CSV table of C-alpha atoms in Angstrom, one decimal:
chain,number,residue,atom,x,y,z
A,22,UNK,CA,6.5,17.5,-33.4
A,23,UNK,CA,3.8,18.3,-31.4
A,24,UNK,CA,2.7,20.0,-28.2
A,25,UNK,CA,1.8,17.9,-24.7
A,26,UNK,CA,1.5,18.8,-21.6
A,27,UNK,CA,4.1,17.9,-19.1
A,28,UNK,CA,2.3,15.7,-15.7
A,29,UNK,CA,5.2,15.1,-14.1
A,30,UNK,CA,9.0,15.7,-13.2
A,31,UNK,CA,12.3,13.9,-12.3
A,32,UNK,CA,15.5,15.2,-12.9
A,33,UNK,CA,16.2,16.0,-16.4
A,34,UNK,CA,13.2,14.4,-17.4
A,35,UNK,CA,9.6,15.0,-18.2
A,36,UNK,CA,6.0,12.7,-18.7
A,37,UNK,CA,4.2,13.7,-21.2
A,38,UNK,CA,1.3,11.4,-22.6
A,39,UNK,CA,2.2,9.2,-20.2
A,40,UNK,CA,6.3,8.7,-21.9
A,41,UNK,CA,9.5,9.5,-20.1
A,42,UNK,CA,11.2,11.7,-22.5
A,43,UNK,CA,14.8,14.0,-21.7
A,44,UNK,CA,14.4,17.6,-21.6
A,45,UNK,CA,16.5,19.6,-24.5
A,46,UNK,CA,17.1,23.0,-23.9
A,47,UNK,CA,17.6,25.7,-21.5
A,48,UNK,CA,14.3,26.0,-19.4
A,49,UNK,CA,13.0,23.1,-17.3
A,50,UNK,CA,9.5,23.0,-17.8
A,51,UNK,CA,6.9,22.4,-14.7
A,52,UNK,CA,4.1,19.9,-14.1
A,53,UNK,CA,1.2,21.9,-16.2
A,54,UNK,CA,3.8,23.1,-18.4
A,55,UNK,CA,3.0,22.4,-22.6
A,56,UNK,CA,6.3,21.7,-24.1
A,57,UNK,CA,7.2,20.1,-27.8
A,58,UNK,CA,7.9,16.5,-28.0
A,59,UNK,CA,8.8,14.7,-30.6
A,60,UNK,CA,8.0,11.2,-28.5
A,61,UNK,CA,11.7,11.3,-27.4
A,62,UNK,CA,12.8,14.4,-26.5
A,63,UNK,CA,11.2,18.0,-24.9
A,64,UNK,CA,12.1,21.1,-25.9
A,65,UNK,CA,12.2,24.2,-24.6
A,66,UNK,CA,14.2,27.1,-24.3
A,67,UNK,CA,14.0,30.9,-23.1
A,68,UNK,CA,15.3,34.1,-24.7
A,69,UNK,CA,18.9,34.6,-24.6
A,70,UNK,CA,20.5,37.9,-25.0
A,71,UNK,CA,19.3,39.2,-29.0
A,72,UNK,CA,18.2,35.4,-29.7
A,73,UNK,CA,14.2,34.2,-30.2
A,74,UNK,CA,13.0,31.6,-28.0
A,75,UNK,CA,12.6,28.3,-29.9
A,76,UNK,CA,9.7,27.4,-27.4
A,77,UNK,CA,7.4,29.5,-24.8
A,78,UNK,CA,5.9,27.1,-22.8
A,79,UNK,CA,2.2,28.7,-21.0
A,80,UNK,CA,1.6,27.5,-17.3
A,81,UNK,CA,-2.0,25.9,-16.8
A,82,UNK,CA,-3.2,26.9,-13.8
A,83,UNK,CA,-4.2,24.3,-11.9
A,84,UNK,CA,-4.2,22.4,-8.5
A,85,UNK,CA,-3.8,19.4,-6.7
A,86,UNK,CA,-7.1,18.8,-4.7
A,87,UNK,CA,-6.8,17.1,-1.0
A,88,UNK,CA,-9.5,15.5,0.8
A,89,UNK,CA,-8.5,15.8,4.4
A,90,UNK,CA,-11.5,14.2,6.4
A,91,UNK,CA,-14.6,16.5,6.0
A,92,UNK,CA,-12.3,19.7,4.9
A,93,UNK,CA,-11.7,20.0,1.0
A,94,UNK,CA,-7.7,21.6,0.4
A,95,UNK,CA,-6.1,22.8,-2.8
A,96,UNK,CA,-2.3,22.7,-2.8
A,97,UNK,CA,-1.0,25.2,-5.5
A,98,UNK,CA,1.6,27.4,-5.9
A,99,UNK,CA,3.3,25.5,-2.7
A,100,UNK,CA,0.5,25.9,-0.6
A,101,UNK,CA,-2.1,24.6,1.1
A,102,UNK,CA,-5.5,26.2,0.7
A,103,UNK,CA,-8.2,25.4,2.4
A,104,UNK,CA,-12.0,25.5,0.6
A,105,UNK,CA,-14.1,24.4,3.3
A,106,UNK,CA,-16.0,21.4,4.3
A,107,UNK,CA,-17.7,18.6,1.9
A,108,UNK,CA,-21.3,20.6,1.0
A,109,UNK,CA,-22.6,16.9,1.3
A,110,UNK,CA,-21.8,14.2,4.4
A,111,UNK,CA,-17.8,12.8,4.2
A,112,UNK,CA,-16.3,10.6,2.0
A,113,UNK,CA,-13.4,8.1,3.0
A,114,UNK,CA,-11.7,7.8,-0.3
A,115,UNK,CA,-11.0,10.4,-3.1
A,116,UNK,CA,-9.2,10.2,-6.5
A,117,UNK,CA,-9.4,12.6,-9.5
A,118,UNK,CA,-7.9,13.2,-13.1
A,119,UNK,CA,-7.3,16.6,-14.6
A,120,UNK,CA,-11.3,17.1,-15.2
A,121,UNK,CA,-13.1,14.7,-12.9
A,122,UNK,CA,-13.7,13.8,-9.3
A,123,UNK,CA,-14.7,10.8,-7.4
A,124,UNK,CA,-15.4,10.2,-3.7
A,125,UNK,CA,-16.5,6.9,-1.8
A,126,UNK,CA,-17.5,5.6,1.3
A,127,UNK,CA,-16.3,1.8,0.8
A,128,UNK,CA,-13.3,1.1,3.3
A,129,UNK,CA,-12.8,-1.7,0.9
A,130,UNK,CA,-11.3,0.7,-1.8
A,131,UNK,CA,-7.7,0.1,-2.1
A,132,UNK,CA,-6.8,2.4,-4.8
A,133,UNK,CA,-9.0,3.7,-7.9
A,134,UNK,CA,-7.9,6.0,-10.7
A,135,UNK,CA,-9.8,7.0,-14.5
A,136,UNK,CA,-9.1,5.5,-17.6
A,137,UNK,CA,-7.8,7.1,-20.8
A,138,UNK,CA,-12.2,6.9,-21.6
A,139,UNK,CA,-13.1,8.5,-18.4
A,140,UNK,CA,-14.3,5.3,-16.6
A,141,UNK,CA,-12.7,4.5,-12.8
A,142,UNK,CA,-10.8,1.7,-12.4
A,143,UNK,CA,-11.0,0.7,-8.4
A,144,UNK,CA,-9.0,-2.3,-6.5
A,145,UNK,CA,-10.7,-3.7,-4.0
A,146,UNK,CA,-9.4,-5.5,-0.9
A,147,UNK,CA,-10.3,-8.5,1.2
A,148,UNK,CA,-11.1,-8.7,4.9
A,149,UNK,CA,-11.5,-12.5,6.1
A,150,UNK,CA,-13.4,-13.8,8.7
A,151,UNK,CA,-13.1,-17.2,10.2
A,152,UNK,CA,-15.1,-19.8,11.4
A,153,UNK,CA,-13.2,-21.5,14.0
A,154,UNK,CA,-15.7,-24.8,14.7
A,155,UNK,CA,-15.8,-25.2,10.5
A,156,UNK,CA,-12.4,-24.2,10.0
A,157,UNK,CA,-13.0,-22.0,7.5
A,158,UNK,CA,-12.3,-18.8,5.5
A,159,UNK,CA,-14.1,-16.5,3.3
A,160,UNK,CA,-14.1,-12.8,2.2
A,161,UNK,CA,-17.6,-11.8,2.5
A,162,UNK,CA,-16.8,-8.7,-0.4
A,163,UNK,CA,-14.3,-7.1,-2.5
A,164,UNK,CA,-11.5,-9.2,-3.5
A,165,UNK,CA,-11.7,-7.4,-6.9
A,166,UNK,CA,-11.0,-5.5,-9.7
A,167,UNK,CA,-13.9,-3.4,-11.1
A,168,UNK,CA,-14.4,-0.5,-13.9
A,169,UNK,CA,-17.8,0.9,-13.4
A,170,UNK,CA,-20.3,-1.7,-12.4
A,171,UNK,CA,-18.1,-4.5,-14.4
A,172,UNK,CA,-15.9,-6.7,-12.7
A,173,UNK,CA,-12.3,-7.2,-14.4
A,174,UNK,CA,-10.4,-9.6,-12.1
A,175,UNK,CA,-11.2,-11.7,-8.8
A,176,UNK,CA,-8.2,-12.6,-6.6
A,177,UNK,CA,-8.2,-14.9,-3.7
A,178,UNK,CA,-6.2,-14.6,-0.6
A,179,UNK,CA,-7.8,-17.4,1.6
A,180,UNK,CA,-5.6,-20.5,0.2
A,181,UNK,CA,-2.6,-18.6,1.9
A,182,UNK,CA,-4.5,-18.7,5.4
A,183,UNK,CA,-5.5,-22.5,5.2
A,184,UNK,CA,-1.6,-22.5,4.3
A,185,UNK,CA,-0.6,-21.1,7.6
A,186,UNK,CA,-3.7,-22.8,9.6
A,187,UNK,CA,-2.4,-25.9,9.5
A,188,UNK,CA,1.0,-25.1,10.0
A,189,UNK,CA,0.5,-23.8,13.3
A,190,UNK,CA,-2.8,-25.6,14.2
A,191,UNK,CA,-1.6,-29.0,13.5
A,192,UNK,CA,2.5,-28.2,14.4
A,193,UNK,CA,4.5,-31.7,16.0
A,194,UNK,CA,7.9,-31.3,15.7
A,195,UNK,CA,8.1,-35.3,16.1
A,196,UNK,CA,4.9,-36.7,14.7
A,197,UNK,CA,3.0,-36.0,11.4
A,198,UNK,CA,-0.3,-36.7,13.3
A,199,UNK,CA,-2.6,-33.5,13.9
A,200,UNK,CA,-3.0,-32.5,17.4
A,201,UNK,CA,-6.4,-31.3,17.4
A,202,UNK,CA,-6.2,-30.8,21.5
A,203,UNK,CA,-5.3,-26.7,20.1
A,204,UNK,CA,-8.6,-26.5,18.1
A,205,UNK,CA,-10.6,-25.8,21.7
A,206,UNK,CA,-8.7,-23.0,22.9
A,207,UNK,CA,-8.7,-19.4,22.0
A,208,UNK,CA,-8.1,-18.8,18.3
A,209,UNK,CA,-7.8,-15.2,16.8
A,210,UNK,CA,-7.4,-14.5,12.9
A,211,UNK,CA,-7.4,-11.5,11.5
A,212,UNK,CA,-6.4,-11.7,7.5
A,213,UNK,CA,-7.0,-7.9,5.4
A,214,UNK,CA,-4.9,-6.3,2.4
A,215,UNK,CA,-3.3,-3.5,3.9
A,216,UNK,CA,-2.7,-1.6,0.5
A,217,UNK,CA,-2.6,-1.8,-3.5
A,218,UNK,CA,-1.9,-0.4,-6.3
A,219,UNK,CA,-4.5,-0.7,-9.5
A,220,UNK,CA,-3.2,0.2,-13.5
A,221,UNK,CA,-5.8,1.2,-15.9
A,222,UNK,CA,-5.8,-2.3,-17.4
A,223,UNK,CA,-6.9,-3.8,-14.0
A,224,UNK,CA,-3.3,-5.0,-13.4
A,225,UNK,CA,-2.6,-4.7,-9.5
A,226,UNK,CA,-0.5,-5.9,-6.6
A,227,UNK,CA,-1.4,-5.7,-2.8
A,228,UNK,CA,0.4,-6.0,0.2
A,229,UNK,CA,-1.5,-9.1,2.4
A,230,UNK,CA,-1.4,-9.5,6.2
A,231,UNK,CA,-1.9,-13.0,7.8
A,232,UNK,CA,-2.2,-12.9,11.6
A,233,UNK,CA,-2.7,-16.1,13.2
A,234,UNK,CA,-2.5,-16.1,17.2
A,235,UNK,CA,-4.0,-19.4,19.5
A,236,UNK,CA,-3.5,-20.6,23.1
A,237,UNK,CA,-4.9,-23.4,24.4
A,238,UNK,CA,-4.3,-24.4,28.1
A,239,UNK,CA,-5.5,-28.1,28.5
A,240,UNK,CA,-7.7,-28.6,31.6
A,241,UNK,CA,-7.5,-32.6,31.5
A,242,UNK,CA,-4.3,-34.3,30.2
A,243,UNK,CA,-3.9,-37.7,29.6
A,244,UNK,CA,-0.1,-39.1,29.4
A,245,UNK,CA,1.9,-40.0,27.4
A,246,UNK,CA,1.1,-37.2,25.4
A,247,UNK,CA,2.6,-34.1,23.4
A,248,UNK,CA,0.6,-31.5,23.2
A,249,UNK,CA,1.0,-27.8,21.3
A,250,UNK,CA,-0.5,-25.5,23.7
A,251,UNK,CA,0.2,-22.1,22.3
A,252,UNK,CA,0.8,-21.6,18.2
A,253,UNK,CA,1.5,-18.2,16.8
A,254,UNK,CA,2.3,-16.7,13.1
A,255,UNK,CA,2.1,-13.6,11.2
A,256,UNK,CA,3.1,-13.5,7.6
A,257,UNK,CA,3.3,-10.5,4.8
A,258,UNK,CA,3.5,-10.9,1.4
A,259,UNK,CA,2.8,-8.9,-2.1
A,260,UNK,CA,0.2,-10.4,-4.5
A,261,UNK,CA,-0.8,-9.6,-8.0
A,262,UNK,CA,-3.7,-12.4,-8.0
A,263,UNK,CA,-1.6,-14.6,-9.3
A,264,UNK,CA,2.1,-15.0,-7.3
A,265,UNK,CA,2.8,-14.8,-4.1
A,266,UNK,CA,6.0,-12.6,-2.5
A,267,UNK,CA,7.1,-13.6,0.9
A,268,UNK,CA,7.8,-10.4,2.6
A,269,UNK,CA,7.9,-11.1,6.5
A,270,UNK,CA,7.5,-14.9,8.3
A,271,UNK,CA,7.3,-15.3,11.9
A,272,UNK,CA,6.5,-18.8,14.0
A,273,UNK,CA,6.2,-19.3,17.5
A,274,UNK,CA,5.4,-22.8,19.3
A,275,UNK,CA,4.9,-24.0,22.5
A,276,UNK,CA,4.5,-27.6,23.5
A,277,UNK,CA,4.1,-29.9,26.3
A,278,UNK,CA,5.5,-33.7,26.4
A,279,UNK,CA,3.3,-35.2,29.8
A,280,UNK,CA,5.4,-38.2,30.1
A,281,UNK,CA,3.8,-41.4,32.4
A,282,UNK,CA,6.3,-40.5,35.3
A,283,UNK,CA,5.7,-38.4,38.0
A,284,UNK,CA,7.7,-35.6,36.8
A,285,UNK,CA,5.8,-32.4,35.4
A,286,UNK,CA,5.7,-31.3,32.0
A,287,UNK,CA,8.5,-30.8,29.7
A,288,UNK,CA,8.0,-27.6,27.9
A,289,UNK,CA,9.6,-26.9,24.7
A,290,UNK,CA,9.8,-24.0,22.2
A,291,UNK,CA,10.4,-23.3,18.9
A,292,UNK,CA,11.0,-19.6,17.6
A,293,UNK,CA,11.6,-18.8,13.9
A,294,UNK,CA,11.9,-15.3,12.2
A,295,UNK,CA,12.5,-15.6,8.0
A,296,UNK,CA,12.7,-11.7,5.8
A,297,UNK,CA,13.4,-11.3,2.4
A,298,UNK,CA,16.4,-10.0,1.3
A,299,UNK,CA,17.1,-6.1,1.4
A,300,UNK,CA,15.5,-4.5,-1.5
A,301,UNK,CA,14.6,-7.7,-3.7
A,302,UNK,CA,10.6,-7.0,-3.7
A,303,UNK,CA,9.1,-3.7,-5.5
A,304,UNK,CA,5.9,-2.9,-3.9
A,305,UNK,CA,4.4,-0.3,-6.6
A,306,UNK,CA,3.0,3.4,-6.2
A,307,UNK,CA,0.6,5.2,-8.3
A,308,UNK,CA,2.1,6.8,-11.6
A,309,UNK,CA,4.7,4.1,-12.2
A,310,UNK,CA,6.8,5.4,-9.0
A,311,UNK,CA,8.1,2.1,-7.0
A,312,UNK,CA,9.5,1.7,-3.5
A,313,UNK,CA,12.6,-0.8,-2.9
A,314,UNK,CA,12.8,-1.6,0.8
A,315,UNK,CA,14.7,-3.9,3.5
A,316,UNK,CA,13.5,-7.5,5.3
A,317,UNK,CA,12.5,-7.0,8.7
A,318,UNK,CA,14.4,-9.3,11.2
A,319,UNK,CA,13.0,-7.6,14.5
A,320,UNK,CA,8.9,-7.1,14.1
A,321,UNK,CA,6.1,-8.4,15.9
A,322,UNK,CA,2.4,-8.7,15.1
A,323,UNK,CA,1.4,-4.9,14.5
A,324,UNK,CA,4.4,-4.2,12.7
A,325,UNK,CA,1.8,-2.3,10.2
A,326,UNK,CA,1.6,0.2,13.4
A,327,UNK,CA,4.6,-0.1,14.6
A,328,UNK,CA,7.4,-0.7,11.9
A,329,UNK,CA,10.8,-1.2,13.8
A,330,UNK,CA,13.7,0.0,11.7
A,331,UNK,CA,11.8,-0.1,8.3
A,332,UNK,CA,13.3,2.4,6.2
A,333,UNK,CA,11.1,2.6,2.1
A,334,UNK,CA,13.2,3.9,-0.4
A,335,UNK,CA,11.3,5.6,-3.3
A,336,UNK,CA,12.1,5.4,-6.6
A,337,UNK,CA,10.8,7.7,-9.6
A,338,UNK,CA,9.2,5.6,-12.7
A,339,UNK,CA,12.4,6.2,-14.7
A,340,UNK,CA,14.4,4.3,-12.1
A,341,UNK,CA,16.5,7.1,-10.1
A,342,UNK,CA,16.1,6.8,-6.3
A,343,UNK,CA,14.0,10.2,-5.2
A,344,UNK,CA,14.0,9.8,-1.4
A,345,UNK,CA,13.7,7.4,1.3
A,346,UNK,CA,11.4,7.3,4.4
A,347,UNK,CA,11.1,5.7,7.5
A,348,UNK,CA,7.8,3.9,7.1
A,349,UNK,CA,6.7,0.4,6.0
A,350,UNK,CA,6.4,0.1,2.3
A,351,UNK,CA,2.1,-0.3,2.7
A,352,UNK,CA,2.1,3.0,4.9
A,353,UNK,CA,3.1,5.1,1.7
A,354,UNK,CA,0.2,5.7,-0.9
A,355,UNK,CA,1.3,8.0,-3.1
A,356,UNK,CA,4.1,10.4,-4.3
A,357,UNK,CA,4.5,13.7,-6.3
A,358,UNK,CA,7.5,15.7,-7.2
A,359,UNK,CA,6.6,19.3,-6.9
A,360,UNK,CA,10.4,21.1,-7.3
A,361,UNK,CA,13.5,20.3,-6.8
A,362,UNK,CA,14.4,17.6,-4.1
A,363,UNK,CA,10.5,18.3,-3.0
A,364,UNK,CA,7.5,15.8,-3.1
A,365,UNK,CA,4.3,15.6,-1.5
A,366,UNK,CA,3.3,12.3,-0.1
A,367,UNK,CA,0.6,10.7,1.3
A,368,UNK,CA,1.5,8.1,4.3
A,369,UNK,CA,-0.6,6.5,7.1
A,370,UNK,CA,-3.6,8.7,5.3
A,371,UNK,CA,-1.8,11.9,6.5
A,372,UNK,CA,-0.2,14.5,3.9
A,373,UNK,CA,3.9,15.2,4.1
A,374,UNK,CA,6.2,17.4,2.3
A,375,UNK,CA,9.5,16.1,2.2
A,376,UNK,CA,12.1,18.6,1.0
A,377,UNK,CA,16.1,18.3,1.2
A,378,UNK,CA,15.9,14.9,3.6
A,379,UNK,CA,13.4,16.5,6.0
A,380,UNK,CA,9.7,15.3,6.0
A,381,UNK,CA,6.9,17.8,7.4
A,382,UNK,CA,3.3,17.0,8.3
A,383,UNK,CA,1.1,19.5,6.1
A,384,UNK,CA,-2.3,17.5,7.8
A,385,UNK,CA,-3.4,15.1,9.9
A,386,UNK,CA,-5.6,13.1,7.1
A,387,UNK,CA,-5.3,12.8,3.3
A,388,UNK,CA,-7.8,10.6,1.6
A,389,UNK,CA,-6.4,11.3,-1.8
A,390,UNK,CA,-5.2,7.5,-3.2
A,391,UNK,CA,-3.5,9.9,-5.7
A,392,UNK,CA,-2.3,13.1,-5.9
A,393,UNK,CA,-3.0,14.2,-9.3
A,394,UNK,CA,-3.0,18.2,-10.7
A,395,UNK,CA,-6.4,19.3,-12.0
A,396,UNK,CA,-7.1,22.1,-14.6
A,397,UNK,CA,-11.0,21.8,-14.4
A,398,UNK,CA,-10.6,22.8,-10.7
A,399,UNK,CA,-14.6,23.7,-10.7
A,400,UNK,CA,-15.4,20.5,-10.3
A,401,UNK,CA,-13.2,20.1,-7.3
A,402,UNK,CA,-14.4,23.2,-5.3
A,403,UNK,CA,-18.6,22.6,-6.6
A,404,UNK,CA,-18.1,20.1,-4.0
A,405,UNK,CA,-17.9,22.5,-1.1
C-alpha cells in the first residue's frame, strides 16, 4: 500500500502513476487528490457517524495553466483567472507537467509533452511544397520526432502525394497512356499534418491532408484526341510513420474526346466520394483519451474549416464514451474531466467547457497542446 496522487477522473475510476485503478470507498477523490493504492484499487473513505476514517485524502492546490495568445490564465477552483500578459514577446505553443513549463514559437509543433526524466518529447509536422516543372515533393523541416536536441523517429508523408499525383495528373478512363496535355495548366498542392498526438516513447499518429486541385484549358487541340482538362482530389488519412488509414477520398475528372468530325467536344465526368466506415479509426488525444468518429460522405476541400455533419465522440482512456462534439476529429486537441459530466477542451485552439451536453466558449485562443494541473504554479505565473 502506498500513497499517489490522483491526475485524473472518469467515473468510478481514478489514474494514479499513470494506472486506471477502481475507487473503494465512500469519498470520490479529485484530480490533486493523494489516495492509497494498492496498484489495483483506491481507497478512501470519510467519517461516518462514531467511525474513524480509513483514509483523509489532502487537496494539492494547484492549477491548470492556459496560454490564451499573449494573456497567461489559470483555471482553478472552476474558474478562469487571468495573470496578465507573457513578461517576454508571445509564444504559439505551450505544454507543461506538474513542475515545469515550456513555450515555443515553431508552427511546426504538433504536440510536445515531458518525460517521466523531465526531457520534452515534441512531434513535429510536415508542410510540402511542390515543384510543378520537376514534379516533385519535399518537406523542407519537421517530419519528426525529437527529445531535446535528439531526433527519435523521421516519418515521410510525400510517397502518399506522388500516390495521388499521378492518379489525377495522368487519369484516362480508356487508355493507360499519361496525358501530359494537364501538366501546363494551373496546378495547386497544398499537403500539411493538421494534428498529432506524441507518447513519451516517441510513438505518434497524425492526421495528413492531401489537396490536389488542376485545370488546364487547352488553347491548341489537335484531333483525335482525349484530353483531361480539369483533375481534382483531396484525401485524409491517420499515420503513425509507418501505416496509412484512409479517412476521406474524393476524385473529380473532366475530360474532352475532340473527335475528327465537325462536331464539338464531347465532355465527360467522373465524380467519386469513398469514407471509412462510422467509428472504425481512433484518432488519439493526449493522456490516453481517444475519439471514435463517422466517415464523411458530403465534404469538400476545406472540410478542416468547414466540417459538414462531423460529429467526434470522445472516449476516456478506460474506454467509456465521455461526450461527443460536433467538430472534426483533428479540430480537438485535448480533453480534461474537471467534475461530474464536465471537461475542459481545447478545439480549433479555442478553450470550451462542456458540461451536461452543452459546450461554452471560455476564450477565444488556447495554445495549451495539453491541459495538465500544476502544483509548482511559480513557475507558470514567473512568466508574467
Amino acid at each position: 500500500m502506498r500513497q499517489a496522487q490522483v491526475t485524473d477522473v472518469s467515473g468510478r475510476h481514478v489514474c494514479v502513476s499513470g494506472k486506471w485503478v477502481t475507487c473503494i470507498g465512500n469519498k470520490m477523490p479529485s484530480v490533486g487528490d493523494l489516495v492509497w493504492t494498492d496498484g489495483r484499487c483506491a481507497y478512501g473513505n470519510e467519517q461516518e457517524g462514531s467511525g474513524s476514517s480509513v483514509v483523509c485524502s489532502a487537496r494539492t492546490k494547484g492549477g491548470i495553466p492556459i496560454l490564451s495568445g499573449r494573456e497567461c490564465y489559470l483555471y482553478q477552483q472552476n474558474q478562469l483567472k487571468d495573470l496578465g500578459p507573457l513578461a517576454h514577446g508571445w509564444a504559439s505553443s505551450m505544454t507543461n507537467d506538474r513542475r515545469r513549463v515550456e513555450l515555443s514559437h515553431d508552427y511546426l509543433r504538433l504536440d510536445a509533452d515531458f518525460d517521466g526524466e523531465g526531457n520534452l518529447v515534441v512531434l513535429e509536422g510536415a508542410d510540402l511544397d511542390y515543384n510543378r516543372w520537376e514534379e516533385q515533393f519535399y518537406a523542407p523541416k519537421g517530419s519528426c520526432v525529437r527529445k531535446g536536441d535528439d531526433v527519435l523517429r523521421t516519418y515521410d508523408i510525400s510517397p502518399f502525394a506522388y500516390d495521388m499525383y499521378h492518379e489525377i495528373a495522368y487519369h484516362d478512363p480508356t487508355d493507360v497512356n499519361p496525358m501530359p496535355g494537364l501538366l501546363s495548366g494551373i496546378v495547386t498542392f497544398k499537403g500539411q499534418t493538421l494534428g498529432g498526438t506524441v507518447e513519451k516513447d516517441g510513438t505518434f499518429k497524425l492526421m495528413v491532408r492531401l489537396l490536389y486541385d488542376a485545370d488546364a484549358p487547352p488553347s491548341i487541340v489537335v484531333p483525335p484526341l482525349e484530353l483531361l482538362v480539369e483533375g481534382f482530389g483531396v484525401d485524409y488519412f491517420l499515420f503513425d510513420g509507418t501505416t496509412a488509414e484512409p479517412w476521406c477520398k474524393k476524385r473529380f475528372y473532366r475530360w474532352y474526346t475532340y473527335t475528327l468530325t465537325s462536331e464539338g467536344p464531347i465532355e465527360h465526368v467522373e465524380n467519386e466520394t469513398w469514407c471509412a466506415e462510422n467509428g472504425s479509426l481512433r484518432y488519439p488525444l493526449p493522456g490516453g483519451w481517444y475519439i471514435l468518429f463517422d466517415g464523411i460522405g458530403d465534404f469538400d476541400s476545406y472540410i478542416g474549416e468547414n466540417c459538414k455533419n462531423c460529429v467526434s465522440h470522445i472516449f476516456a482512456p478506460d474506454g467509456t464514451l465521455a461526450l461527443s462534439v460536433p467538430f472534426a476529429p483533428h479540430d480537438v486537441k485535448a480533453v480534461r474531466r474537471i467534475g461530474d459530466r464536465r471537461y475542459l477542451l481545447v478545439i480549433r485552439y479555442k478553450l470550451y467547457r462542456w458540461e451536461d451536453g452543452t459546450l461554452r466558449k471560455l476564450a477565444d485562443a488556447c495554445y495549451n497542446f495539453r491541459l495538465q494541473e500544476m502544483t509548482n504554479l511559480k513557475a507558470w505565473k514567473g512568466l508574467v
